[in-house]
Structure formats: C-alpha cells, structure tokens
C-alpha cells in the first residue's frame, strides 16, 4: 500500500469531487511503478483534498481520476481528474527489487547484443570484487551524486557469459569492502539474484546508496593515509577541490520524465533555382528536416521547485548508428491559458518550472541532417531520440530516450518537398 501526504484538486476539466467519492467508489489510477506506466482500478481511502492511501503496491506517483462510464484503458487522466499526487521522497525505497531486476535484465540484454553498459552507475563483474576495489566503488559513489550504483556480479561484460558466484557469502564480502572506508561506509540497500537465461543462469545484483557522499577510503600507506576518489570514464582518480565542494552542496532531486505520446515527421526539400513567369527568381536550398513534438509527464519527486532551463535543453536524433544534434524547447502557452502552478508545470520561453507533477509539450527539430540520409529515413521502421533536460542545482541532466515506430500512411510528394515518413512514440526510458 502506498501512502501520500498531499493531494491537490484537479476539478477544472471534470466535475468536482463529491462527498462519498472516496472510500466507497472505485477510482481509476494512472501511475508510475518501476519502469512502466500503467492503469488500474484501485480503492482510494482518504479525503478529496487532504491525502490518504492507495491500495496498490509499488505506486510512486500518478493521477487519480473518477472511473465513471469509461473504459479504463482509454481514459485520459486529466479528464474527470479527482487528484494528482506525488509521494514524498522518504515514502519510497531508493531502488525497489523490481526496478533493480529490470535494470539488470536490460543491461544483460545489451551486453549480449554487443553493446557496452558500464558507466558511472553500473559495473559488471565476472567475480566478486576484491577489497582493493573499494577505491573504485568509492569513486563511482562520489560521482553518482545521490543515485544508486549497481554491481552486476557473475557476468563477463565482453561476451555476456554467466559465471557461478554462489560460493561467496555476500555479507562477508561486503564487510571486507566497507572495511576499506573511513568512518562512514556506503549502505548496501538491496541485493537479489536475477535470472538471466533459459537454463536457470542467474547473476547477483547489488544496489549501493550514494546519498552520504563524500566517501573516503584508506589508502594503505602513511602519506596520504586517506583519499576521496572520483570515477572518470573507466579510471579512478583523486577528487578535485571543486568536485568536493559540489558533493557538499545540496543537490536538487531529479524529476522523472516519461513520453506519453508524440510524433516525428521527416521531409526532404530539393534544391530549386529558377525564374518565375513574373520574372522573379525562386530559390530553395536542398534540405532534410526532421521535427515533431512530445507530450511528456514530469513527476515531481521532491518538495522544492525544480527548474529546467530552455537554453540548455538538447537532443540527439539517431538515424542508423549516427546521431544528429536536435534543438529542443517547450511549447509555451498564452498567459491566460497557463495552469495553476500547484496543478501543473509552468512553461515559458526561458524555462519549465515544476512545483507539482504534470504534463508539458516539447517541440524538437533536426535541421543539419545530410540529404544523403534521405533513403535511410524513407526505409527506417524505427528511430531513436535522446533528450537531455538540465536541472538547475542537479548533478546531471535528465535523459529521456524515446523509441519511435513508423506509422503506415501515404507519403505526399510535390515539386517543393517530399514526405519521407511519420513515426510515433512506441516507448520511452529515463536514465
């Protein structure tokens, strides 16, 4: 059962909550649970304005709406909205078992497809790391800035083969690692066995919290005897002064962002140079343009205001194995159409300001794509779009990865432009 402490009315587009709505009536719930957006019918016990409990395990945030004479799977959350909620930070685990398992399975799939998955937050180990790897772990934790670091133990990152690591007691191993830390060792928040093969093969997944940085390790020598390590690429070095200061500055909790719906269109424009019958010159440069929009839901995970500045939003559109710079920005509503700041994020030309969970629309455009990519685009069944949203006071940007699938339809061609296709959102991931 999930518990939340604030629940704002959203009666602008639906009827107002009435006495008896809570407790006795079924309500619909559009919510985030792990890596998946879901809908469900649930019992809501609480008041229409003060808060209450959701009888649905693992729910972190979402929208409650009246489930009246509508098919739940096709109900728009903002219509007949009863309440929007976002769980306080201390009411959910830093990483639940299902989240950890999903991340590990995804990483193993990428390894087996020939991709590299190791980064500042994930380490793959063929065997249990020795105690001399405590420095490397501390460097990863100091870099993570509050996000958990995951060790996947029992898999070879080079070829994806799984190795048996059952002979080691995980608590004994962890005691050896933490013994190398000075005073405040990290906390192992969760460890589970994750099946990753049809024949019963499994790896051990370990989630380690980084919320008490800086982490200091013993060097084993007299001078210096202690060090604050920092992970950089595949290596580890001593942290610089500015990095130490950043660890001590309160970090803004990153929001979660999911693409609800959206599209991308690709258009080819041939070069035209000619004189019109009226004697004027007509000139059109050859160009290949991809643009579109995304409706995204921003989950406000903390209590402070979160600001996403427009001028440092960026994106990359992947065509095959090449990435092309993509300009990203919010669609700005007129002042008289802006929502109440307590009901949804506010968009301006300068930034998106988030005080509560809600949806906004992002526009994007890629204009520097070589015209030679025309044939590839015309035959691409899917495209990938990465969007980076910088957060003021955040340790890193929020990265939204959107997979898009081609939509069937007739492609229109004229002497001025040729439609190469339209793609719509299939799924999205946040990292």
Tab-separated table of C-alpha atoms in Angstrom, residues 131 133-142 151 174-187 208-209 214-219 226-227 229:
chain	number	residue	atom	x	y	z
A	131	UNK	CA	38.760	-5.436	-1.238
A	133	UNK	CA	38.318	-2.366	-5.492
A	134	UNK	CA	36.832	-0.299	-2.648
A	135	UNK	CA	38.566	2.775	-4.114
A	136	UNK	CA	36.837	2.220	-7.464
A	137	UNK	CA	33.472	1.816	-5.724
A	138	UNK	CA	34.010	4.997	-3.694
A	139	UNK	CA	34.832	6.867	-6.900
A	140	UNK	CA	31.596	5.673	-8.523
A	141	UNK	CA	29.561	6.635	-5.448
A	142	UNK	CA	31.119	10.104	-5.284
A	151	UNK	CA	27.002	-4.007	-9.340
A	174	UNK	CA	30.540	-6.547	1.923
A	175	UNK	CA	32.305	-6.406	5.291
A	176	UNK	CA	35.674	-6.680	3.521
A	177	UNK	CA	34.763	-3.863	1.131
A	178	UNK	CA	33.395	-1.454	3.772
A	179	UNK	CA	36.412	-2.049	5.999
A	180	UNK	CA	38.411	-0.003	3.483
A	181	UNK	CA	36.184	3.066	4.014
A	182	UNK	CA	36.955	5.726	6.606
A	183	UNK	CA	34.252	6.183	9.277
A	184	UNK	CA	31.139	6.267	7.043
A	185	UNK	CA	30.903	3.353	4.607
A	186	UNK	CA	28.176	3.197	1.947
A	187	UNK	CA	24.957	1.290	2.534
A	208	UNK	CA	24.533	0.649	-3.218
A	209	UNK	CA	23.330	4.046	-1.992
A	214	UNK	CA	31.807	12.254	0.004
A	215	UNK	CA	33.088	8.726	0.610
A	216	UNK	CA	36.653	8.484	1.912
A	217	UNK	CA	38.840	5.365	1.593
A	218	UNK	CA	42.009	4.258	3.352
A	219	UNK	CA	44.985	4.209	1.014
A	226	UNK	CA	43.078	8.797	3.203
A	227	UNK	CA	41.682	9.723	-0.207
A	229	UNK	CA	38.321	9.089	-5.104
